[in-house]
mmCIF file of C-alpha atoms in Angstrom:
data_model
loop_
_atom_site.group_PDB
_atom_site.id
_atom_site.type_symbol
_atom_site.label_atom_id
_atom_site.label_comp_id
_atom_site.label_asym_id
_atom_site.label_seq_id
_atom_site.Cartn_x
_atom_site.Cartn_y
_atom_site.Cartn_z
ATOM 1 C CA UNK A 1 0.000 0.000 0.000
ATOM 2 C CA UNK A 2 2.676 2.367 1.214
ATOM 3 C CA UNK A 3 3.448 4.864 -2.372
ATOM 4 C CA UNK A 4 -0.235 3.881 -3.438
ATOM 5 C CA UNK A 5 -2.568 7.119 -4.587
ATOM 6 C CA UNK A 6 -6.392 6.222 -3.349
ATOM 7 C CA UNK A 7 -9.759 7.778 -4.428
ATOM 8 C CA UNK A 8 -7.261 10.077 -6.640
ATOM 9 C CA UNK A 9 -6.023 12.148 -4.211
ATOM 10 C CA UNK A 10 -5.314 10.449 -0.914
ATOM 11 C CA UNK A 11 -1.174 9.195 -1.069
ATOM 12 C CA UNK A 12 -0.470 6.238 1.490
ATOM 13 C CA UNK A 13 2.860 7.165 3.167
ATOM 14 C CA UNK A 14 3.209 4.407 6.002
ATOM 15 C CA UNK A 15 1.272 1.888 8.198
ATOM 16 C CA UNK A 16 0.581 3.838 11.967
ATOM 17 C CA UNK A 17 -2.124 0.989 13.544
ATOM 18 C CA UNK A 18 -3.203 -2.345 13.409
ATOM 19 C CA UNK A 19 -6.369 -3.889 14.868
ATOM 20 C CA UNK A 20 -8.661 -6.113 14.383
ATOM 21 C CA UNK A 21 -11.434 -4.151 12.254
ATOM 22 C CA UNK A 22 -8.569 -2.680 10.046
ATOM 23 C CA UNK A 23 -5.177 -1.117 9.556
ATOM 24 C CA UNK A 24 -4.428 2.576 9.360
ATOM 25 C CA UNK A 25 -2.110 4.055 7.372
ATOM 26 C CA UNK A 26 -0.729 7.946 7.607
ATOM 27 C CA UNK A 27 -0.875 9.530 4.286
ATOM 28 C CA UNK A 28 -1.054 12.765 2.620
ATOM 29 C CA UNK A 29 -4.229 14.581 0.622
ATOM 30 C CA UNK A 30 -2.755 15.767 -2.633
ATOM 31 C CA UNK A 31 -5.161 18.404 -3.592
ATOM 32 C CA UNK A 32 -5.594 19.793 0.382
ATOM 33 C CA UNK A 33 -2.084 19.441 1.384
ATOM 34 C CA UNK A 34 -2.691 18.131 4.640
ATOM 35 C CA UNK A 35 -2.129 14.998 5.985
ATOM 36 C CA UNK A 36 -4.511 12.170 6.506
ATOM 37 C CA UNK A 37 -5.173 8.681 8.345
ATOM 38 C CA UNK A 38 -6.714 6.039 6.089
ATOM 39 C CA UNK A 39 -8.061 3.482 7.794
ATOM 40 C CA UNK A 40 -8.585 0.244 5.561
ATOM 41 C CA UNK A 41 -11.096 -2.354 7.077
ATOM 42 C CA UNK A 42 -10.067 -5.869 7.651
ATOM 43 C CA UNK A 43 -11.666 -8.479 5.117
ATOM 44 C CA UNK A 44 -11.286 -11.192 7.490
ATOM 45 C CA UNK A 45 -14.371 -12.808 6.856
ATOM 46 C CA UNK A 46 -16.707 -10.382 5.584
ATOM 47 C CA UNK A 47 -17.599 -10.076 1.843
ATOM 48 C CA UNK A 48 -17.019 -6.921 0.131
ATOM 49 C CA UNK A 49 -20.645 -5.769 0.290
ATOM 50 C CA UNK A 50 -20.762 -6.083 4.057
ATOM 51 C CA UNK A 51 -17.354 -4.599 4.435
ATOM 52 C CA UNK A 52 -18.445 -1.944 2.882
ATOM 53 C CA UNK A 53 -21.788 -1.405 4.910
ATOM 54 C CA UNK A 54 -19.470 -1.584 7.746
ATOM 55 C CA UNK A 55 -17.451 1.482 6.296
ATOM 56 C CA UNK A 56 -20.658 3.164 5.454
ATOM 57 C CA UNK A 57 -21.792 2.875 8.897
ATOM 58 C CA UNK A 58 -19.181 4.037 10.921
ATOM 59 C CA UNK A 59 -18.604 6.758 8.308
ATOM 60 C CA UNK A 60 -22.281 8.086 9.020
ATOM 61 C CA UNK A 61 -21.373 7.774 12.762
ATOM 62 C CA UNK A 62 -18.525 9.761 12.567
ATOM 63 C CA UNK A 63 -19.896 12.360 10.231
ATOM 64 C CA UNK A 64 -22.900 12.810 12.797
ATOM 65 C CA UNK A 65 -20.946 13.912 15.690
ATOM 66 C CA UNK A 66 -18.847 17.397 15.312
ATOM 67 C CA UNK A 67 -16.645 17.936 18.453
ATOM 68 C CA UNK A 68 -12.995 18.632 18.900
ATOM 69 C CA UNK A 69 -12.450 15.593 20.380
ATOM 70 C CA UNK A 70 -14.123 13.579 18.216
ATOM 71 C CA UNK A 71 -11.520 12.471 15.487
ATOM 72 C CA UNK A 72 -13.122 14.712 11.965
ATOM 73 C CA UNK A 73 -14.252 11.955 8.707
ATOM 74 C CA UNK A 74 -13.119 13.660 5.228
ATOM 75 C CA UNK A 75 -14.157 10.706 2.821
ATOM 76 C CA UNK A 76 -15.033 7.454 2.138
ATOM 77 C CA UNK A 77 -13.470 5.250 -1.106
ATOM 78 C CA UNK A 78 -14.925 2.513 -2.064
ATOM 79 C CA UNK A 79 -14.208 0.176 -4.759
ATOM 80 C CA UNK A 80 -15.166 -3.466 -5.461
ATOM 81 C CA UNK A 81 -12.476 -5.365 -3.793
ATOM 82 C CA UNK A 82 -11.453 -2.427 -0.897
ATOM 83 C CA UNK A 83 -13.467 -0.333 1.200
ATOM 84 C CA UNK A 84 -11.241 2.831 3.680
ATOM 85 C CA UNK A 85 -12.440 6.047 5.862
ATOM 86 C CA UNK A 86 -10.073 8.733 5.460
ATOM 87 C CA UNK A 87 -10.043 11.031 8.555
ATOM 88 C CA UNK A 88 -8.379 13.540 10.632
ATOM 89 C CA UNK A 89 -4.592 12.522 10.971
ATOM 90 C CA UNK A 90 -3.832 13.856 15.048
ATOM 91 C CA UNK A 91 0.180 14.652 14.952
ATOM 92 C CA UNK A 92 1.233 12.637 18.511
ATOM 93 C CA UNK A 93 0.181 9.051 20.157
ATOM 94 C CA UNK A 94 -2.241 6.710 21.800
ATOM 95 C CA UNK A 95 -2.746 7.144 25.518
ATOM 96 C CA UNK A 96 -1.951 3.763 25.382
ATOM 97 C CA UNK A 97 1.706 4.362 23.997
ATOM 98 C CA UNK A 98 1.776 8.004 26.896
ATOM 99 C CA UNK A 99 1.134 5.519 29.575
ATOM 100 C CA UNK A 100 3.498 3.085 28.364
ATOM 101 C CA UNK A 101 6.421 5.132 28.206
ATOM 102 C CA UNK A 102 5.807 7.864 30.364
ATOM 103 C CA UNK A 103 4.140 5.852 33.500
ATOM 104 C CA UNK A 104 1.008 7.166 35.213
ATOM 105 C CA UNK A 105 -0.546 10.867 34.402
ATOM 106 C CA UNK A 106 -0.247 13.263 37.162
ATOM 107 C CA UNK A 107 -4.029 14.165 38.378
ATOM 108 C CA UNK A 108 -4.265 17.591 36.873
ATOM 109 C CA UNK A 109 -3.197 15.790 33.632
ATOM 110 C CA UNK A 110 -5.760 13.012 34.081
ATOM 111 C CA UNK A 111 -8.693 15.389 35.180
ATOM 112 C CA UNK A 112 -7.706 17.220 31.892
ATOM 113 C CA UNK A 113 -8.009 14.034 29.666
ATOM 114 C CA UNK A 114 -10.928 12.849 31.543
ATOM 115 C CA UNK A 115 -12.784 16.205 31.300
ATOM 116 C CA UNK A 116 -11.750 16.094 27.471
ATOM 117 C CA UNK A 117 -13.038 12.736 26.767
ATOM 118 C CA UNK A 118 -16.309 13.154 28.577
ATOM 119 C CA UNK A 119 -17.332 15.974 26.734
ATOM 120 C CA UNK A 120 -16.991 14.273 23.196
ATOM 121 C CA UNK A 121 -18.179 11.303 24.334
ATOM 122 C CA UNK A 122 -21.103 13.450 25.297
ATOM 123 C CA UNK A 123 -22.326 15.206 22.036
ATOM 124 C CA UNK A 124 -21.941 11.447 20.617
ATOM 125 C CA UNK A 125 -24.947 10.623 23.396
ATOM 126 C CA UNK A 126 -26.234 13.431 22.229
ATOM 127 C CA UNK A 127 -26.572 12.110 18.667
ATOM 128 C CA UNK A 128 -27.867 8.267 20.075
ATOM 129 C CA UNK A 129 -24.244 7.223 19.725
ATOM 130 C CA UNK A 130 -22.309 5.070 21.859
ATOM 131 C CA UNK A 131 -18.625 4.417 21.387
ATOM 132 C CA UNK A 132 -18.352 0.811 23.082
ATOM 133 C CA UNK A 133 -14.490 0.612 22.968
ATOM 134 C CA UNK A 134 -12.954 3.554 24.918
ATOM 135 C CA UNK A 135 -9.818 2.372 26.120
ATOM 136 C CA UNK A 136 -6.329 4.065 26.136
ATOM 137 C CA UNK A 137 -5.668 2.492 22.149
ATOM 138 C CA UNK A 138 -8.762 5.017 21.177
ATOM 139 C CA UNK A 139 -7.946 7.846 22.568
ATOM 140 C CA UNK A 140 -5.284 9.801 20.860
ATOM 141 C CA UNK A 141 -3.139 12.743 22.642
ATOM 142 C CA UNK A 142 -2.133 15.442 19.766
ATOM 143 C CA UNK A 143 1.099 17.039 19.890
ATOM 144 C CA UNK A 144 -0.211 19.601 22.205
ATOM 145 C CA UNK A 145 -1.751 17.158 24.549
ATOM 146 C CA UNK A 146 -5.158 17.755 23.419
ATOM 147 C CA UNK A 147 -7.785 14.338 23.481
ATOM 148 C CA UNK A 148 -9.219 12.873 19.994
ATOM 149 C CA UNK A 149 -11.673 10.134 19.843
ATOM 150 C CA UNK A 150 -10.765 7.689 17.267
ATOM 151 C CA UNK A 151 -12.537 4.158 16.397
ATOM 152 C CA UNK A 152 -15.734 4.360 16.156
ATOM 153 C CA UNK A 153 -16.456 1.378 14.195
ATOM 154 C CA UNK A 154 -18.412 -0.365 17.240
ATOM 155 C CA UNK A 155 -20.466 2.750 18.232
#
């Protein structure tokens, strides 16, 4: 994938996440200039129609909920044998990875990413949507420490 142009303007630059609904790659939108994540979703079992109702949907989720910590949808490409969501690429790392190499959060730091969290997670209620996966994987910290929501495939 990595060098690949998708949808005609989205350029695939390197793998950033694995999971099991799909593998994101950072890339680059040509005609924007900005960069991207593409997230491609796992065929493991599903037939191309129903991976791409599974795109679909948690395309529509995402496009129904606008909130700065809710990770921003920009497209979806679909083709016959590949279905992806491109989306807001956030500049920094999981919570998971902060915690890993960092050890705990102090409590002002915590209250912050709590506080942060809630209040996405919030105008998603507001919408009828419920994430059903927040853990420290799906919750990104941008270079400025700021939350973002990713992965809502399950909401």
């Amino acid at each position: 994938m990595i060098g690949k142009v998708i949808g005609g303007q989205y350029r695939i630059d390197e793998e950033i996440g694995r999971g099991a609904m799909g593998i994101v790659y950072r890339g680059e939108d040509l005609k924007l200039h900005r960069p991207v994540a593409v997230k491609f979703l796992q065929f493991s079992g599903l037939g191309g129609a129903e991976t791409i109702k599974k795109v679909l949907k948690e395309a529509r989720t995402l496009a129904a909920i606008e909130h700065p910590a809710i990770c921003p949808i920009y497209n979806v490409i679909e083709s016959e044998d590949a279905a992806c969501l491109v989306m807001g690429y956030v500049a920094g790392h999981s919570l998971k990875a902060h915690l890993e190499s960092q050890g705990t959060l102090g409590w002002k730091d915590a209250l912050q990413l709590v506080l942060e969290a809630s209040e996405g997670l919030h105008a998603a209620h507001l919408k009828g949507i419920i994430h059903r996966d927040i853990k420290p994987d799906n919750l990104m910290l941008n270079e400025h420490g700021v939350v973002k929501i990713t992965d809502m495939g399950l909401a």
